[in-house]
XYZ file of C-alpha atoms in Angstrom:
106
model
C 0.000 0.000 0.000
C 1.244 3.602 -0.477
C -0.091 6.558 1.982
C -1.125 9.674 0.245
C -1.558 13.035 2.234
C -4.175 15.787 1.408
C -4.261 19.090 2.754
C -7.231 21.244 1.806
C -7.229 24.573 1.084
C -8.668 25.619 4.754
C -5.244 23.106 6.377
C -7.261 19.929 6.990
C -5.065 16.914 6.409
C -6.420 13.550 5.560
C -4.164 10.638 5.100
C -5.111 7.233 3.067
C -4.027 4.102 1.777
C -4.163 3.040 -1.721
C -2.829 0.336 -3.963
C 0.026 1.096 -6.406
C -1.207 2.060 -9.673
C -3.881 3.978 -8.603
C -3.396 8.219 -9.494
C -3.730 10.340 -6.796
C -7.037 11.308 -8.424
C -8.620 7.686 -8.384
C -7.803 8.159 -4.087
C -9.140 11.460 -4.327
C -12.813 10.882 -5.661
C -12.617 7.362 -3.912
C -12.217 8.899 -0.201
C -14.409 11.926 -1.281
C -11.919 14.873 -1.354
C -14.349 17.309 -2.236
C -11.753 19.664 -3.801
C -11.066 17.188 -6.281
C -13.564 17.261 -8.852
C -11.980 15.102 -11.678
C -14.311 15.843 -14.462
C -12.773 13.957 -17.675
C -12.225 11.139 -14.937
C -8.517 11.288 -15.725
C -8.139 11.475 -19.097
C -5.809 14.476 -18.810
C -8.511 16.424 -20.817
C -9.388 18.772 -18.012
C -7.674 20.752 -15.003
C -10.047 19.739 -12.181
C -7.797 17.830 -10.442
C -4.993 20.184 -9.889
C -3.168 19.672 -6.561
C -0.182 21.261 -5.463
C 2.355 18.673 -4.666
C 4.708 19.443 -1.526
C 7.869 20.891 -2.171
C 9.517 17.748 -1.109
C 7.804 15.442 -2.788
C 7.974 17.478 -6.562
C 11.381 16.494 -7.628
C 10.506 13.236 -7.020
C 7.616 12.757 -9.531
C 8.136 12.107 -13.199
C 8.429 15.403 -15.125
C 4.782 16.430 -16.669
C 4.251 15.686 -20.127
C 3.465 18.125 -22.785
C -0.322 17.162 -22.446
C -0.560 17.793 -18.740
C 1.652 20.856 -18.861
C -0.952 22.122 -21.570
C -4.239 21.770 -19.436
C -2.437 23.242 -16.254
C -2.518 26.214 -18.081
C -6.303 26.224 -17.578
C -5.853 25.514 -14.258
C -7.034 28.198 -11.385
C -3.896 29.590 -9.267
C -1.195 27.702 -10.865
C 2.000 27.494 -8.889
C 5.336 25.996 -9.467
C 4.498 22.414 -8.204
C 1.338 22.231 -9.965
C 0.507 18.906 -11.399
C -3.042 16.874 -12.045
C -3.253 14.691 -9.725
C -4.731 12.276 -12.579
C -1.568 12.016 -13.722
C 0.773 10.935 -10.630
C 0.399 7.762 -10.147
C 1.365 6.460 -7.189
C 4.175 3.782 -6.711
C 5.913 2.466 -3.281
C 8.817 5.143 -3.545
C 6.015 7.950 -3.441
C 4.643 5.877 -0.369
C 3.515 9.300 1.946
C 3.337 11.796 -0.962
C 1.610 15.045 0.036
C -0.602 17.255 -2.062
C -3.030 20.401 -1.405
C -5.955 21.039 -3.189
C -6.872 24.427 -4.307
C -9.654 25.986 -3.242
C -11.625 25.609 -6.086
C -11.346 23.883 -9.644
C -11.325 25.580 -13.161
């Protein structure tokens, strides 16, 4: 199993378990993160599952392709470590990755 951490926008941190494979989306929607809205159910066709990935844990995620770099640029509030969480998906060496979610979706 690999733990992912989400903060929310307001600081509230909830922590689950989730097979590898899975994106950090598929948790997400699964454990009802409300922030995550995941619209093209992670088909990299949207930016409603932007996240915010710690500073820590960004240099250790594969770089984004040109796809996902293109729909960030729809996302809201884009920052440096922006990613969709659709497309991290989650293997044991990210095993206690933490994202935030913005405070609202695009």
């Amino acid at each position: 199993m690999v733990k992912v951490v989400f903060v929310s926008s307001a600081g509230e941190r909830r922590e689950f378990e989730a097979q590898p494979g899975m994106t950090v989306m598929e948790v997400a929607v699964k454990n009802g993160i409300d922030e995550i809205v995941g619209e093209c159910g992670g088909a990299c066709a949207c930016a409603t599952c932007h996240v915010y990935v710690a500073p820590e844990w960004a240099g250790k995620l594969p770089k984004a392709s040109p796809m996902e770099s293109d729909m960030l640029d729809f996302a809201i509030d884009p920052r440096p470590t922006s990613r969709l969480s659709c497309q991290i998906s989650l293997t044991p060496e990210l095993d206690g990755v933490e994202v935030e979610t913005p405070a609202r979706q695009g």
